[in-house]
PDB file of C-alpha atoms in Angstrom:
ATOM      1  CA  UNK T   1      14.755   4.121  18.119  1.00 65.00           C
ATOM      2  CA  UNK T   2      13.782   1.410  20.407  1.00 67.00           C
ATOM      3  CA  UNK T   3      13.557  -2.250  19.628  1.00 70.00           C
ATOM      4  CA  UNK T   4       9.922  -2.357  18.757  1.00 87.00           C
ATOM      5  CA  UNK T   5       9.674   0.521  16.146  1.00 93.00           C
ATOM      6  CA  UNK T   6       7.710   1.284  12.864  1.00 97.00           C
ATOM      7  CA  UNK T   7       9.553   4.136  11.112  1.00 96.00           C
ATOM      8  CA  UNK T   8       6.754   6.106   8.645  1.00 96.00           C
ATOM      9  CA  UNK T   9       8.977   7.166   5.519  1.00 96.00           C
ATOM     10  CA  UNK T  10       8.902  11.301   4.855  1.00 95.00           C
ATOM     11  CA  UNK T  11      10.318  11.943   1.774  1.00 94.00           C
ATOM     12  CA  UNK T  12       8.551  14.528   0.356  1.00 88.00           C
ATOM     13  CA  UNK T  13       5.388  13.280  -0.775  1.00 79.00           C
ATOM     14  CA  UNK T  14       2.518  11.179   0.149  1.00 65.00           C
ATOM     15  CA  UNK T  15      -0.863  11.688   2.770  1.00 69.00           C
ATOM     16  CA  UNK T  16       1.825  11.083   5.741  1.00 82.00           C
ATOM     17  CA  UNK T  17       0.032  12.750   8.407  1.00 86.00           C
ATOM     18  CA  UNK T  18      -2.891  11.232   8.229  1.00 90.00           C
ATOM     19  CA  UNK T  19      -1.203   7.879   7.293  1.00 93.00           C
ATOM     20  CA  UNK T  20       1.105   8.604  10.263  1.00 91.00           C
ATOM     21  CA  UNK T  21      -2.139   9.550  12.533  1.00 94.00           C
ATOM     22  CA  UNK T  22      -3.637   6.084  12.263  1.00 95.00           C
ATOM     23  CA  UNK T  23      -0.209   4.108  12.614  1.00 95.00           C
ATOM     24  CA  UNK T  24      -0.144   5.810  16.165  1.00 93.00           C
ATOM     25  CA  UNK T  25      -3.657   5.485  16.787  1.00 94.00           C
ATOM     26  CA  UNK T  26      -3.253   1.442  15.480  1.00 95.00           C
ATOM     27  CA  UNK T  27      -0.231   1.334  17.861  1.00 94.00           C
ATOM     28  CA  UNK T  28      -1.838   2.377  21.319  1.00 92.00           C
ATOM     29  CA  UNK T  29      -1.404   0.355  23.957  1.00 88.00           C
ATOM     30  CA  UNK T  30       1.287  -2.085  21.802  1.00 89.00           C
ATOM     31  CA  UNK T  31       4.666  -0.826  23.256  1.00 90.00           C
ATOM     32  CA  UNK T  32       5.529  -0.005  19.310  1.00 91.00           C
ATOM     33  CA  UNK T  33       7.182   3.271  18.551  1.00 94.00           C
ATOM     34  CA  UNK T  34       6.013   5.071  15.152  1.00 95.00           C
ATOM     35  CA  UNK T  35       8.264   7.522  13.716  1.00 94.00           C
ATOM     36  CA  UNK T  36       7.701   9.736  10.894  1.00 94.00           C
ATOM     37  CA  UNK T  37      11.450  10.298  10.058  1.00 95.00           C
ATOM     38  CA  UNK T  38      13.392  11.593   6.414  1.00 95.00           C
ATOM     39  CA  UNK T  39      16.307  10.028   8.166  1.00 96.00           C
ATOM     40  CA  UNK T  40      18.278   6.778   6.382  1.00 97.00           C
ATOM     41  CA  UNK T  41      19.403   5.874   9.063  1.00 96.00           C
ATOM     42  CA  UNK T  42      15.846   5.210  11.477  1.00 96.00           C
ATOM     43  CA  UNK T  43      14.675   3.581   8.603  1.00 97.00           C
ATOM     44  CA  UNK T  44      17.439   0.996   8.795  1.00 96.00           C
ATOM     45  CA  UNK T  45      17.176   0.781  12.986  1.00 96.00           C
ATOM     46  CA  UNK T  46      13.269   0.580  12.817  1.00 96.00           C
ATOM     47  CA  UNK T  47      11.816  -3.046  13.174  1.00 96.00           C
ATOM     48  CA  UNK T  48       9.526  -1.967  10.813  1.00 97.00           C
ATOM     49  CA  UNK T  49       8.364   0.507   7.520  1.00 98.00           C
ATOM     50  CA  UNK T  50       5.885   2.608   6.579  1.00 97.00           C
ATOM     51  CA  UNK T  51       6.054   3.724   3.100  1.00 97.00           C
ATOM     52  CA  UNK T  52       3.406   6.531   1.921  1.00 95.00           C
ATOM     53  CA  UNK T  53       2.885   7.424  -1.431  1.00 92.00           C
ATOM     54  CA  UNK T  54       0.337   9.967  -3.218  1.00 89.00           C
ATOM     55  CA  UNK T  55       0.009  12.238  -6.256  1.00 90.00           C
ATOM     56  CA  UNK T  56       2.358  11.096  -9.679  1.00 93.00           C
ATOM     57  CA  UNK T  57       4.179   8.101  -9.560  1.00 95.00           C
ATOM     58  CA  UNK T  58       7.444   9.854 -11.147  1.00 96.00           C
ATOM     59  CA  UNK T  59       7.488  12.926  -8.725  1.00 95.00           C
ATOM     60  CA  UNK T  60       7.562  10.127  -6.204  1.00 94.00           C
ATOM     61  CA  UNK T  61      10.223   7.649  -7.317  1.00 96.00           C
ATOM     62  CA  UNK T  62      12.081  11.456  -7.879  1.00 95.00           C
ATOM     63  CA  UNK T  63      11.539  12.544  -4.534  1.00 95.00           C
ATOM     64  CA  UNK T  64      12.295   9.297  -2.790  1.00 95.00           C
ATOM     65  CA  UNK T  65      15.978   9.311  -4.958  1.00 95.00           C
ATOM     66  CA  UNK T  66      16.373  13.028  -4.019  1.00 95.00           C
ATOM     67  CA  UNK T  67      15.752  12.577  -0.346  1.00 94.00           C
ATOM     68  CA  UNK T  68      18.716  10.031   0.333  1.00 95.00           C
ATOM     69  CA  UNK T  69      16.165   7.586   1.548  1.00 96.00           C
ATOM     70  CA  UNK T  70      16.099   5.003  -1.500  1.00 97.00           C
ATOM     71  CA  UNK T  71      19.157   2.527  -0.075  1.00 97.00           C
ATOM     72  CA  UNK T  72      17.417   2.594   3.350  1.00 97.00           C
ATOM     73  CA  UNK T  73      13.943   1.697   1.923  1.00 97.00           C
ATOM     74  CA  UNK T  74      15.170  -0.921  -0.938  1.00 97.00           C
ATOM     75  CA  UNK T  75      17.762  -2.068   2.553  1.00 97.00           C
ATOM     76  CA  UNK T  76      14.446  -2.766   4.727  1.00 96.00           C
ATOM     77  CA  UNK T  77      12.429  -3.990   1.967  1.00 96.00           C
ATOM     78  CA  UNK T  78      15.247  -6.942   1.688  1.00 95.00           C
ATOM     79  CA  UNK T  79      14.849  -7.805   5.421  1.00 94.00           C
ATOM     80  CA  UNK T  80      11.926  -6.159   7.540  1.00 97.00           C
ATOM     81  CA  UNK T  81       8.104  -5.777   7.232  1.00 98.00           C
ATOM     82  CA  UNK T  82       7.034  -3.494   5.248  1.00 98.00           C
ATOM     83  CA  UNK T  83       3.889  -1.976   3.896  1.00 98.00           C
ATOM     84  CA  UNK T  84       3.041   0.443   0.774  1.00 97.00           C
ATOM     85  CA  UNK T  85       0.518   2.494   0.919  1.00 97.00           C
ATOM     86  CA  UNK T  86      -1.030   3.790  -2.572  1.00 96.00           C
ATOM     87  CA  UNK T  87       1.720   4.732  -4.721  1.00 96.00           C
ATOM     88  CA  UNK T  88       4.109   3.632  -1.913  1.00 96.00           C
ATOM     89  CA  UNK T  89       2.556  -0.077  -3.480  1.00 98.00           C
ATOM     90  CA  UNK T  90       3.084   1.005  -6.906  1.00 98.00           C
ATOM     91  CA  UNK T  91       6.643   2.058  -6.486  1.00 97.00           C
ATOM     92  CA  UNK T  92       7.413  -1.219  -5.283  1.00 98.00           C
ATOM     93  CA  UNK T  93       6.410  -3.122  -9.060  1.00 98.00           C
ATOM     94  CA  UNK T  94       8.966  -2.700 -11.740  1.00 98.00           C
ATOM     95  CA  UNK T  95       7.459   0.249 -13.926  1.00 98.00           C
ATOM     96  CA  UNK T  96       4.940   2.443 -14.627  1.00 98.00           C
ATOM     97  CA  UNK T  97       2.806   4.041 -17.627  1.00 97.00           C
ATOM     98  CA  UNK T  98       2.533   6.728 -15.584  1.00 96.00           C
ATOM     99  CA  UNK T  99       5.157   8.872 -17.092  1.00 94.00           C
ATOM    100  CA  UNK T 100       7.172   5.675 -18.449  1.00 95.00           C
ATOM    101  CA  UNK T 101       8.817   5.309 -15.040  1.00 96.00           C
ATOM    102  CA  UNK T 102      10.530   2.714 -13.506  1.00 97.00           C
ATOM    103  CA  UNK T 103       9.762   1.452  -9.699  1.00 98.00           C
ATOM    104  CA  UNK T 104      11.888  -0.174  -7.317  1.00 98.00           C
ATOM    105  CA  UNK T 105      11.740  -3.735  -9.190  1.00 98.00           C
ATOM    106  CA  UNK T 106      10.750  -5.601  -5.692  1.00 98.00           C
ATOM    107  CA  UNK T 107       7.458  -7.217  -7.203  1.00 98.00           C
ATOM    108  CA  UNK T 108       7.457  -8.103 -10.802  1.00 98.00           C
ATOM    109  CA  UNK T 109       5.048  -6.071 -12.836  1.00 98.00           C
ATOM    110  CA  UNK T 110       3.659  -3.062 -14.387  1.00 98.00           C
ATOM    111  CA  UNK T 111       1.534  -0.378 -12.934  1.00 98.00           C
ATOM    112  CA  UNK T 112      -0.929   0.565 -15.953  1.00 98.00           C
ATOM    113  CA  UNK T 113      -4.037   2.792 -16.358  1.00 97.00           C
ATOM    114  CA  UNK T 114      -7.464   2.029 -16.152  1.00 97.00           C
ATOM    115  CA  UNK T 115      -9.293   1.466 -19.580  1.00 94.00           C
ATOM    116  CA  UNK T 116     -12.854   2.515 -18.872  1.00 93.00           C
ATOM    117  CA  UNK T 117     -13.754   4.134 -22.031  1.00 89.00           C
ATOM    118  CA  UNK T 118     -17.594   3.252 -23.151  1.00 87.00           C
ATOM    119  CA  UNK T 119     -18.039   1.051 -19.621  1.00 91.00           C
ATOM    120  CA  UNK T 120     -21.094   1.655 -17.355  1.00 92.00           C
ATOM    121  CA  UNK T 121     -22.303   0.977 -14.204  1.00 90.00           C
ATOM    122  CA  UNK T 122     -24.693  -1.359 -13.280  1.00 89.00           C
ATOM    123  CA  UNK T 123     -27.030   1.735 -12.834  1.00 92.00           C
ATOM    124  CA  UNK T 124     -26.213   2.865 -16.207  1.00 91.00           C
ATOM    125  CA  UNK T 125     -23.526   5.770 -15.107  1.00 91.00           C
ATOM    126  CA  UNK T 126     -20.424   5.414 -16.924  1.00 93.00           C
ATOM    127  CA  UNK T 127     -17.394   4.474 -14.509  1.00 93.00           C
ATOM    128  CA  UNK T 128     -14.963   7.251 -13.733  1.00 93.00           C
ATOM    129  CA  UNK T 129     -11.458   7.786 -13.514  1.00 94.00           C
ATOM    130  CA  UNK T 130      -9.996   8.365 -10.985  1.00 96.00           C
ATOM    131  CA  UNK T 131     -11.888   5.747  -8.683  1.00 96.00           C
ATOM    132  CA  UNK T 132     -13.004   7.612  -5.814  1.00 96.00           C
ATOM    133  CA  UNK T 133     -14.723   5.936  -3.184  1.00 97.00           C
ATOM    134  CA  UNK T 134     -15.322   3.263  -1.141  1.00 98.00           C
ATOM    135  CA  UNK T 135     -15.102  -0.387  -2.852  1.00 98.00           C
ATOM    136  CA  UNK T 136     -15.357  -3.995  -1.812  1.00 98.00           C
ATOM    137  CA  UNK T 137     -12.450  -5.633  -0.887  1.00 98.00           C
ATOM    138  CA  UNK T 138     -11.726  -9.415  -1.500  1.00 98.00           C
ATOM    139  CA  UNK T 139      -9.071 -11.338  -0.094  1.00 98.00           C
ATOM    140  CA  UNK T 140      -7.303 -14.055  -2.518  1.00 98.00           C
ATOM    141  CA  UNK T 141      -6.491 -17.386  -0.719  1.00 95.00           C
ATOM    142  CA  UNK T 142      -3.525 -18.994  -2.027  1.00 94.00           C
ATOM    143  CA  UNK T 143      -3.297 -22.989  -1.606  1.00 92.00           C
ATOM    144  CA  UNK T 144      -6.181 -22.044   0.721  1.00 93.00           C
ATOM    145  CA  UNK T 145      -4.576 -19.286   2.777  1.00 95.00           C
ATOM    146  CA  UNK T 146      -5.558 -15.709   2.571  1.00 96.00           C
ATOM    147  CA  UNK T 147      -2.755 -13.381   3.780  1.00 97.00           C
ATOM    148  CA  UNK T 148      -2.471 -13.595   8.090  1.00 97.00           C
ATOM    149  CA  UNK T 149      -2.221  -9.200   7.895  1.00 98.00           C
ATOM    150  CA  UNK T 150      -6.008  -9.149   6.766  1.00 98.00           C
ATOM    151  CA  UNK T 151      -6.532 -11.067  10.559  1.00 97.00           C
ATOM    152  CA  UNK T 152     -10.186 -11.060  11.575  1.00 96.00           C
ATOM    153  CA  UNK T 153     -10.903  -8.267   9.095  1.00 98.00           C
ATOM    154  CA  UNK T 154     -14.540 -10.214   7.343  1.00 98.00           C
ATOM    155  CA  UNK T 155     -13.481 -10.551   3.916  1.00 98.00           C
ATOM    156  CA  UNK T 156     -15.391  -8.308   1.748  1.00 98.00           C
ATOM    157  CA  UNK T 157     -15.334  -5.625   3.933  1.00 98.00           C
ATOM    158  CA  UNK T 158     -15.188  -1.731   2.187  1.00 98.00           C
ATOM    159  CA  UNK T 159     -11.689   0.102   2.034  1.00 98.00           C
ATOM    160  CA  UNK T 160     -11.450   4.257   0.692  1.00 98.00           C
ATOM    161  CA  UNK T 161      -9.653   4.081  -3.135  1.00 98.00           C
ATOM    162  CA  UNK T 162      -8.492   7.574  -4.526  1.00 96.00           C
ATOM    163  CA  UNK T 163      -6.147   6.420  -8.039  1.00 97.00           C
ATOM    164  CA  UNK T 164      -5.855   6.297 -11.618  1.00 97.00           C
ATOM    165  CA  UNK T 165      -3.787   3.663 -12.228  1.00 97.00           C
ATOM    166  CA  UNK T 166      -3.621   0.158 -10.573  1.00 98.00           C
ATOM    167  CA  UNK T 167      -0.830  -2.468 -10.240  1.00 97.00           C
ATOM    168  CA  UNK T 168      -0.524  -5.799 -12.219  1.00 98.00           C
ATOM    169  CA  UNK T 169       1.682  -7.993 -11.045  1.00 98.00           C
ATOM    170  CA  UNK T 170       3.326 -11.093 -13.346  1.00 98.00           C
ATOM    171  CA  UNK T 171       2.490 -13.594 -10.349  1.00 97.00           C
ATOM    172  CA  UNK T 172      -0.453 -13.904  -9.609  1.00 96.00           C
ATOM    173  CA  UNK T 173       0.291 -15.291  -6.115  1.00 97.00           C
ATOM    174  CA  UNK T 174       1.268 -11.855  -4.865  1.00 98.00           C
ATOM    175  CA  UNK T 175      -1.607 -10.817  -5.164  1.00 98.00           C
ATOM    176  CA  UNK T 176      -3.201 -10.636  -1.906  1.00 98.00           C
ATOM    177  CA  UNK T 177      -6.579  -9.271  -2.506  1.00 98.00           C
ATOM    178  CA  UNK T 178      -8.783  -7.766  -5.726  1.00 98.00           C
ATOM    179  CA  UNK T 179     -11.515  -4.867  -6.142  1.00 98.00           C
ATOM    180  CA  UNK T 180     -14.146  -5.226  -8.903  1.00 97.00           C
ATOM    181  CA  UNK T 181     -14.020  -1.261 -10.957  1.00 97.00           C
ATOM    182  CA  UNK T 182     -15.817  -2.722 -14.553  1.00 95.00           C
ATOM    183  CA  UNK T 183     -13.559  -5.551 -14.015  1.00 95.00           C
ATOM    184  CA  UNK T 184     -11.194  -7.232 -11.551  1.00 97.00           C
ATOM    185  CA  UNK T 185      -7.990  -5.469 -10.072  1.00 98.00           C
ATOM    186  CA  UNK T 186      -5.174  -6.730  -7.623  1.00 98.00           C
ATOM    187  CA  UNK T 187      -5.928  -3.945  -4.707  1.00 98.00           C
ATOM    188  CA  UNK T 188      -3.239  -5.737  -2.409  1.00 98.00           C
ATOM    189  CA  UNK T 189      -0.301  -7.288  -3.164  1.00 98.00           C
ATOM    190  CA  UNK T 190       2.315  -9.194  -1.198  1.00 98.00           C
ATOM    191  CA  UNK T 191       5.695 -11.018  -1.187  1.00 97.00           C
ATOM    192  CA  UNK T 192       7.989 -12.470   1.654  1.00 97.00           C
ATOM    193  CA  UNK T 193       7.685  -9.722   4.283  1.00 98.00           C
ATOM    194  CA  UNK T 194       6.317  -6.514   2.010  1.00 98.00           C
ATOM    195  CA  UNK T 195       2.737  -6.007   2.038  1.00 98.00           C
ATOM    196  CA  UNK T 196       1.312  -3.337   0.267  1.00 98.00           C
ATOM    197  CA  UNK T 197      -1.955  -1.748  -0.830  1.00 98.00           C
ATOM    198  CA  UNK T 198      -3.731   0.429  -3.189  1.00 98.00           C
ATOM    199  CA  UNK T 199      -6.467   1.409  -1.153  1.00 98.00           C
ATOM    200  CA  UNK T 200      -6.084   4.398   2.304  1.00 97.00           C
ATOM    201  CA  UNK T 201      -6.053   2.082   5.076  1.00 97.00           C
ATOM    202  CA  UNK T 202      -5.476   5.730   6.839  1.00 96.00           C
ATOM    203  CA  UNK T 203      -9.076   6.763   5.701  1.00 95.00           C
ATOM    204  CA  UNK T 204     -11.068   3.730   5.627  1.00 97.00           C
ATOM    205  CA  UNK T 205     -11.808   3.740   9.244  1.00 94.00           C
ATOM    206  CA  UNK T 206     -12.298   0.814  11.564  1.00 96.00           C
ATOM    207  CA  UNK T 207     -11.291  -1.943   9.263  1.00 97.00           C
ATOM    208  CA  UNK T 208      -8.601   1.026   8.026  1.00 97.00           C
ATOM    209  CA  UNK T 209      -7.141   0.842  11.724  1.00 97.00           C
ATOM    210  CA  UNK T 210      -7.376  -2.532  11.976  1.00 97.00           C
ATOM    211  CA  UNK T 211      -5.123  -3.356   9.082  1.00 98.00           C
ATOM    212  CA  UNK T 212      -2.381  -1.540  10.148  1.00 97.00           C
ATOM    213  CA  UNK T 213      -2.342  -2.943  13.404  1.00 97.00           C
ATOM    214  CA  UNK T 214      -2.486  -6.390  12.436  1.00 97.00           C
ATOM    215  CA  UNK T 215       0.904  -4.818  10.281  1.00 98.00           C
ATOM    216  CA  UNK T 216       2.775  -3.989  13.304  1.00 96.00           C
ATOM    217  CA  UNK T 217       2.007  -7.596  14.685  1.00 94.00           C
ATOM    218  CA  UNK T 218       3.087  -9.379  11.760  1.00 96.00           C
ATOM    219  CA  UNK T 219       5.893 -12.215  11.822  1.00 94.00           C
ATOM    220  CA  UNK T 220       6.511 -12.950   7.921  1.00 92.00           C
TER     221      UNK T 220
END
């Protein structure tokens, strides 16, 4: 792979063609490589990661140990940027009550379930789960800094959310940005060079795009 590469993580599961779509469409132009590879091996060569996740949280933590591909992610999660997309953020906590599973322990926390029962809207509908749709988006500033991947993205700005359950990390300084679904959520989290998030960057258009290119620029 050459020098200035963003391997996209195939193991199994996840929305990783369109994911991989708009990492090559948010690349144009840059000189990066993306490659959508099941191979340990690009993983560890690429400059940076990709990492995709959709459907059950334990089908993926399964499918990511079955593929041979674990080493090479928790290996460039140690060293190299990296970003999680959807359960690919999830995985990176330390467990989930989605089928009592644990993650890959690289943020401390738990990934629970929302509690919505006997909640409504502020139009009187009660909320559902999953959360499907588009939802507001606000960056947290820590000691007055919000995070440099959200760039010139306006804060605020509207990001696609398909998911059940929802990360909650122990430090509240990883979180990196929170959605309001009857009450406040961490919908991006970050630490050191992994940034992740629980929203599809991949379908939320412009600002969608934007995100991940401001990724593939990013010096942590």
């Amino acid at each position: 792979m050459s020098p200035n590469s963003v391997a996209v993580v195939d193991y199994g599961m996840g929305n990783l063609r369109s994911v991989a779509q708009a990492v090559i469409h948010a690349a144009q132009d840059s000189g990066v490589e993306v490659k959508i590879t099941s191979n340990p091996q690009d993983v560890r060569d690429a400059m940076r990661v990709v990492l995709p996740g959709q459907g059950a949280m334990p089908d993926c933590m399964r499918e990511l140990q079955e593929s041979g591909l674990l080493e090479a992610v928790l290996d460039a999660a140690g060293k190299k940027p990296l970003f999680g997309v959807c359960v690919g953020m999830q995985m990176l906590l330390d467990h989930s009550d989605e089928g009592d599973v644990p993650g890959l322990g690289l943020v401390p926390g738990n990934v629970v379930k929302f509690d919505l029962a006997g909640k409504t809207q502020a139009d009187g509908s009660r909320f559902k789960v999953p959360q499907m749709g588009w939802n507001q988006v606000n960056f947290c500033r820590h000691e007055g800094v919000q995070h440099p991947v959200w760039g010139d993205i306006p804060n605020g700005s509207y990001f696609y959310f398909v998911h059940s359950f929802y990360a909650k990390p122990d430090n509240a300084t990883q979180v990196a940005a929170e959605t309001e679904y009857g009450g406040l959520f961490a919908c991006a989290i970050a630490r050191d060079n992994l940034f992740a998030t629980q929203f599809h960057p991949e379908k939320s258009a412009d600002q969608g795009l934007a995100l991940y290119r401001n990724f593939l620029h990013w010096q942590p």
